[in-house]
Structures are given as C-alpha cells and as structure tokens.
Backbone as a ProteinNet text record, in pm:
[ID]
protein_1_A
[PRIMARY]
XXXXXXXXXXXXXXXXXXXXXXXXXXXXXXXXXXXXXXXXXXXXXXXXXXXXXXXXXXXXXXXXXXXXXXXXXXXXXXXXXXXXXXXXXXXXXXXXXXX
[TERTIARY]
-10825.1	-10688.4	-10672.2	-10583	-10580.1	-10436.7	-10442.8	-10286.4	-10283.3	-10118.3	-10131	-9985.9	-9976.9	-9855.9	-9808.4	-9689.8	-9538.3	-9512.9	-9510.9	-9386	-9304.1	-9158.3	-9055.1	-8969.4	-8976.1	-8918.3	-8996.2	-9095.2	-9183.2	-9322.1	-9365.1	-9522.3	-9609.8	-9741.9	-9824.2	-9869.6	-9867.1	-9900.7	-10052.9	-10182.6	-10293.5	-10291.2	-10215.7	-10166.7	-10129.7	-9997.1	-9887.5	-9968.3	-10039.3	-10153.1	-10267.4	-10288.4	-10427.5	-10308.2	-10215	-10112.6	-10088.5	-10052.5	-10029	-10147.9	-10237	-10400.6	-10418.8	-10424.1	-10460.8	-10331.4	-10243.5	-10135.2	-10141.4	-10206.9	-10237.3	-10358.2	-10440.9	-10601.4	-10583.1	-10507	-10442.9	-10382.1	-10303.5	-10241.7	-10310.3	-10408.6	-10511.6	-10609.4	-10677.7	-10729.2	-10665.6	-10565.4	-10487.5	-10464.5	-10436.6	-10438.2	-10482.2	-10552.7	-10698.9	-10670.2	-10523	-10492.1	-10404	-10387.8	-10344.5	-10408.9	-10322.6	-10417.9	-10421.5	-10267.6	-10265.1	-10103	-10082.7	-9972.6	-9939.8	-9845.5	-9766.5	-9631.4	-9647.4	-9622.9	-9505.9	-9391.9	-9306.3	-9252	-9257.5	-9229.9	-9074.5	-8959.3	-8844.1	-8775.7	-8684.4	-8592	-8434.1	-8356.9	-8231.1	-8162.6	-8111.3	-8036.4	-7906.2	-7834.7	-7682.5	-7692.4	-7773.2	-7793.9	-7849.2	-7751.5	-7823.9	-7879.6	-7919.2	-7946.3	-8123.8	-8103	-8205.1	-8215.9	-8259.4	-8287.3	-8428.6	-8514.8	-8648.8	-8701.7	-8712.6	-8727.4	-8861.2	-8902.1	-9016.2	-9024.4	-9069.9	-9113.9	-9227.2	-9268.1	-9391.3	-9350.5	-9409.8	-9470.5	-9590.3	-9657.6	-9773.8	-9778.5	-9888.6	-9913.6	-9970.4	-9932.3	-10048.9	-9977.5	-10069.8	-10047.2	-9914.3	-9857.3	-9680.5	-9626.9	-9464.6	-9430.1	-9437.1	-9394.2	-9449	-9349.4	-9400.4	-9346.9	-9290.2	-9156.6	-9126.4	-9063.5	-9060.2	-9004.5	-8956.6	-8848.6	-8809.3	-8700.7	-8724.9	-8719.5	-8666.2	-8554.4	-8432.6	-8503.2	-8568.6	-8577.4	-8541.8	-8599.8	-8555.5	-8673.3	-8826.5	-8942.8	-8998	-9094.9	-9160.1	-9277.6	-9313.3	-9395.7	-9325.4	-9152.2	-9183.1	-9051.1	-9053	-9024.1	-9104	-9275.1	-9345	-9385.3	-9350.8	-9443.7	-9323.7	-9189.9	-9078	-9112.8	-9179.1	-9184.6	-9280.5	-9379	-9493.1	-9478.1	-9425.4	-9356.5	-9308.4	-9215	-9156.9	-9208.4	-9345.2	-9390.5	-9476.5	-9538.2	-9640	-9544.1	-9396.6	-9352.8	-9286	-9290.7	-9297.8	-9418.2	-9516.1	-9672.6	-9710.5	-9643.6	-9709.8	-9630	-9523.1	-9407	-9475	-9529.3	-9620.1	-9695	-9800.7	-9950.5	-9912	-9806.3	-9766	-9726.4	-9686.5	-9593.9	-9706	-9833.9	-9938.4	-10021	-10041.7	-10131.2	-10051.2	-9932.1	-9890.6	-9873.3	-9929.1	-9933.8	-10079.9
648.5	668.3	811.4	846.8	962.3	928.9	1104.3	1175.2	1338.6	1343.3	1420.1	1487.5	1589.4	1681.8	1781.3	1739.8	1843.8	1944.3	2083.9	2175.1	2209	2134.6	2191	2269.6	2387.2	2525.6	2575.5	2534.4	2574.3	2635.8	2736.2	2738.4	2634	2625.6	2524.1	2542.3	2418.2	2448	2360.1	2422.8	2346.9	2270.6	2352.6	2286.6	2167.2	2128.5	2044.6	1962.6	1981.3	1868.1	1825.3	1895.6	1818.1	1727.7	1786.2	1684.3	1584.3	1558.3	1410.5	1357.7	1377.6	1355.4	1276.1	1303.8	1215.4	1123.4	1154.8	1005.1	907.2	984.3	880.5	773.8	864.3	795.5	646.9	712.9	516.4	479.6	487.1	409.7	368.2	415.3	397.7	245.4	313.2	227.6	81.9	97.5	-25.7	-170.2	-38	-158.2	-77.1	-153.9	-113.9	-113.9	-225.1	-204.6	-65.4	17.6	155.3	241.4	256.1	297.7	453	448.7	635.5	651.3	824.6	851.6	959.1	964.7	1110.6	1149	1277.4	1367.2	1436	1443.7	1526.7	1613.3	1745.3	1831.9	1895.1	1874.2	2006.1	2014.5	2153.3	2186.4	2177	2143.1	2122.4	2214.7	2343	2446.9	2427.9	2292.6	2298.6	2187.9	2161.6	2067.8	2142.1	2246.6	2307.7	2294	2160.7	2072	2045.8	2014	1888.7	1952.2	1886	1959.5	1989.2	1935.8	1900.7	1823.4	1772.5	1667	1608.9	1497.3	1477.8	1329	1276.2	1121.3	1136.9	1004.4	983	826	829.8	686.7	640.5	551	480.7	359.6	374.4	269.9	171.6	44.5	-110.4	-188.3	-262.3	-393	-401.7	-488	-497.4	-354.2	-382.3	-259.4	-121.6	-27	93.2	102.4	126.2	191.1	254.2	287.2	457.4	475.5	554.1	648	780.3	832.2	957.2	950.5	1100.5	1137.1	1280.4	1296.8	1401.6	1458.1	1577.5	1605.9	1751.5	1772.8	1918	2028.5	1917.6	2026.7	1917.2	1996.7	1907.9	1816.9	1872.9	1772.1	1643.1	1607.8	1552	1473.3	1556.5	1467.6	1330.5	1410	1316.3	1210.6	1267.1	1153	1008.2	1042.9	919.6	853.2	952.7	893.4	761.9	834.8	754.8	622	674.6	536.3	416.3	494.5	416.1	308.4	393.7	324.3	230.4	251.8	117.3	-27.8	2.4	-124.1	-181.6	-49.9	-142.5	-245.5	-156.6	-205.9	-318.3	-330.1	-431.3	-582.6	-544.7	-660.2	-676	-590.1	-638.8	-695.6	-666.5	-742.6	-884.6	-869.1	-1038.7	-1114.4	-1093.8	-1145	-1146.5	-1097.8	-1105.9	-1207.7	-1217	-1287.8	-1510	-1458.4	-1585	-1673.1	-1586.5	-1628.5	-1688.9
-6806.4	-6764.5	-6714.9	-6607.7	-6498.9	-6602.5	-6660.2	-6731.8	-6643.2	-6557.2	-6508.3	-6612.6	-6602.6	-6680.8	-6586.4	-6609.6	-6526.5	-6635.7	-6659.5	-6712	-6630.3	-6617.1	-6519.2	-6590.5	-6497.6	-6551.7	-6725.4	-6732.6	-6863.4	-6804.8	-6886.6	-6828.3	-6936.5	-6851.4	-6886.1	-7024.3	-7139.7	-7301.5	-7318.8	-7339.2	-7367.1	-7497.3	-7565.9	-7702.9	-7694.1	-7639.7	-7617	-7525.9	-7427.6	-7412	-7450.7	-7552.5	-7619.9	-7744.3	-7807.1	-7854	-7815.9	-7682.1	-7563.1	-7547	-7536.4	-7534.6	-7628.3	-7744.4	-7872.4	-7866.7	-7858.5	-7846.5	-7733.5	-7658.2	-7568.5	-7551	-7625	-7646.6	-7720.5	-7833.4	-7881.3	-7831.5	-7742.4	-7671.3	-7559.6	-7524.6	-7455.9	-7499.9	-7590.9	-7628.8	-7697.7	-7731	-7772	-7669.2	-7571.2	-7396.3	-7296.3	-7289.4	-7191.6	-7032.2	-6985	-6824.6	-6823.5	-6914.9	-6817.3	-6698.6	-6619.5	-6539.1	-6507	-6506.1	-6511.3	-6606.2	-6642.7	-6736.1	-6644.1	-6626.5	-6588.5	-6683.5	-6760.2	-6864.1	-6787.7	-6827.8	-6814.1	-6946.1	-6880.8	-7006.2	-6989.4	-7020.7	-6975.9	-7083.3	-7113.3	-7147.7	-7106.8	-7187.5	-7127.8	-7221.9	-7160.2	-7252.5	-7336.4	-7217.3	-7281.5	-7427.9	-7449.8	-7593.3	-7693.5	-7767.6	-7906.9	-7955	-7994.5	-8130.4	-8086.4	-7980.7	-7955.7	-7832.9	-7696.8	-7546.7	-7557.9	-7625.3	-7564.8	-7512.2	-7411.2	-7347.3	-7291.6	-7328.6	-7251	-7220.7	-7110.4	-7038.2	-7051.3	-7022.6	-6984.3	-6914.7	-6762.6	-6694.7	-6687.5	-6742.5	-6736.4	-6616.2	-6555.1	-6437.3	-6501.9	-6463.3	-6537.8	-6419.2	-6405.7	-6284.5	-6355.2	-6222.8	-6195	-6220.7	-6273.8	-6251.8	-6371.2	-6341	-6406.5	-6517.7	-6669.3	-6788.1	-6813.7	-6860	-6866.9	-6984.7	-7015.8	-7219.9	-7144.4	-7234.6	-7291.7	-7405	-7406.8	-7554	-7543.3	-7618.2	-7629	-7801.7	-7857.6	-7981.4	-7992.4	-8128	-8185.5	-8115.5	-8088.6	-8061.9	-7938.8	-7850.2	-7759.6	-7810.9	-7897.8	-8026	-8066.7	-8126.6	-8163.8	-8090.1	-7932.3	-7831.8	-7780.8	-7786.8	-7741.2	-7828.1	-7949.3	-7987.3	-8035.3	-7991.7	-7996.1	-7888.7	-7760.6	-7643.8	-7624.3	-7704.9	-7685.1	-7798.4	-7906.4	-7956.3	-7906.9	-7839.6	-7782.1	-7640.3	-7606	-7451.5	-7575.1	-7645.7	-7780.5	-7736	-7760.2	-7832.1	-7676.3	-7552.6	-7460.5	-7393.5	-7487.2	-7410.6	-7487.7	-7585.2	-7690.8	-7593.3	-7655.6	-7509.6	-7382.6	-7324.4	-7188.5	-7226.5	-7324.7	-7307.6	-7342.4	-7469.3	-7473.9	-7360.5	-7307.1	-7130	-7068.9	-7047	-6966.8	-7027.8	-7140	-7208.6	-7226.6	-7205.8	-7185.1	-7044.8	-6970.8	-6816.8	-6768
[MASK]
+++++++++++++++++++++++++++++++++++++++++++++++++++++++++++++++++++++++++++++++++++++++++++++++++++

C-alpha cells in the first residue's frame, strides 16, 4: 500500500508517521485490496478543546473510504480515524464477499 502524508500549515512529524504506519499496517493487513492511504494532518485554532485534526482516504476497487477525526492530540486524532476507516472496511469486505 502507497501512504502519502499532508501537514497543512504543520511542518513534517517522522514521529506522527511512523505512528500512522503501524495503524495502518493492520489495517493493512486485515484487508489486503487497499491500494493506497492519503494522511491528512491539520490544526484548527478556533476549537480550544480539541482542533487536531486528521483524515485519512484509502483507495480499494469501487469507491474511495474516508475518516476524520476532531481530538485533543494528533495521536489520538488518528487513531479514532483509523478506527473508524476498520469498521468502514470491515462493512466493505462483507458487501464484496457477498457478491
């Protein structure tokens, strides 16, 4: 799987992508038609609380996946995100597998 990463208006974190890296590897390996991920990283200032923001779109035959995620840190933005793309991916493979 081809994972490309955006920091908009952030500079680039090796950290914060070897973080997305391993969440993605299982999710990777869980379902095997991904084909590529593109990582969005931003900040949104006017949200005190929370305003870490991160997506992620995954490519798989038909149409494309998408998650985000509003948190307190970009850590544990991504990893709602990526939660959240599991239980869309799990719902795909079933829908594929019944066809």
């Amino acid at each position: 799987m081809e994972t490309i990463y955006q920091f908009v208006a952030l500079s680039k974190s090796e950290r914060l992508q070897s973080f997305v890296n391993e969440k993605l590897e299982k999710i990777e390996k869980k379902y095997d038609f991904i084909t590529r991920a593109e990582v969005h990283f931003k900040r949104n200032h006017a949200d005190d609380e929370k305003g870490y923001i991160c997506n992620i779109k995954v490519s798989i035959p038909g149409p494309q996946i998408f998650a985000e995620s509003n948190a307190e840190s970009f850590e544990a933005a991504a990893a709602q995100t990526v939660k959240e793309l599991d239980k869309q991916l799990d719902k795909k493979k079933g829908q594929m597998q019944t066809h």
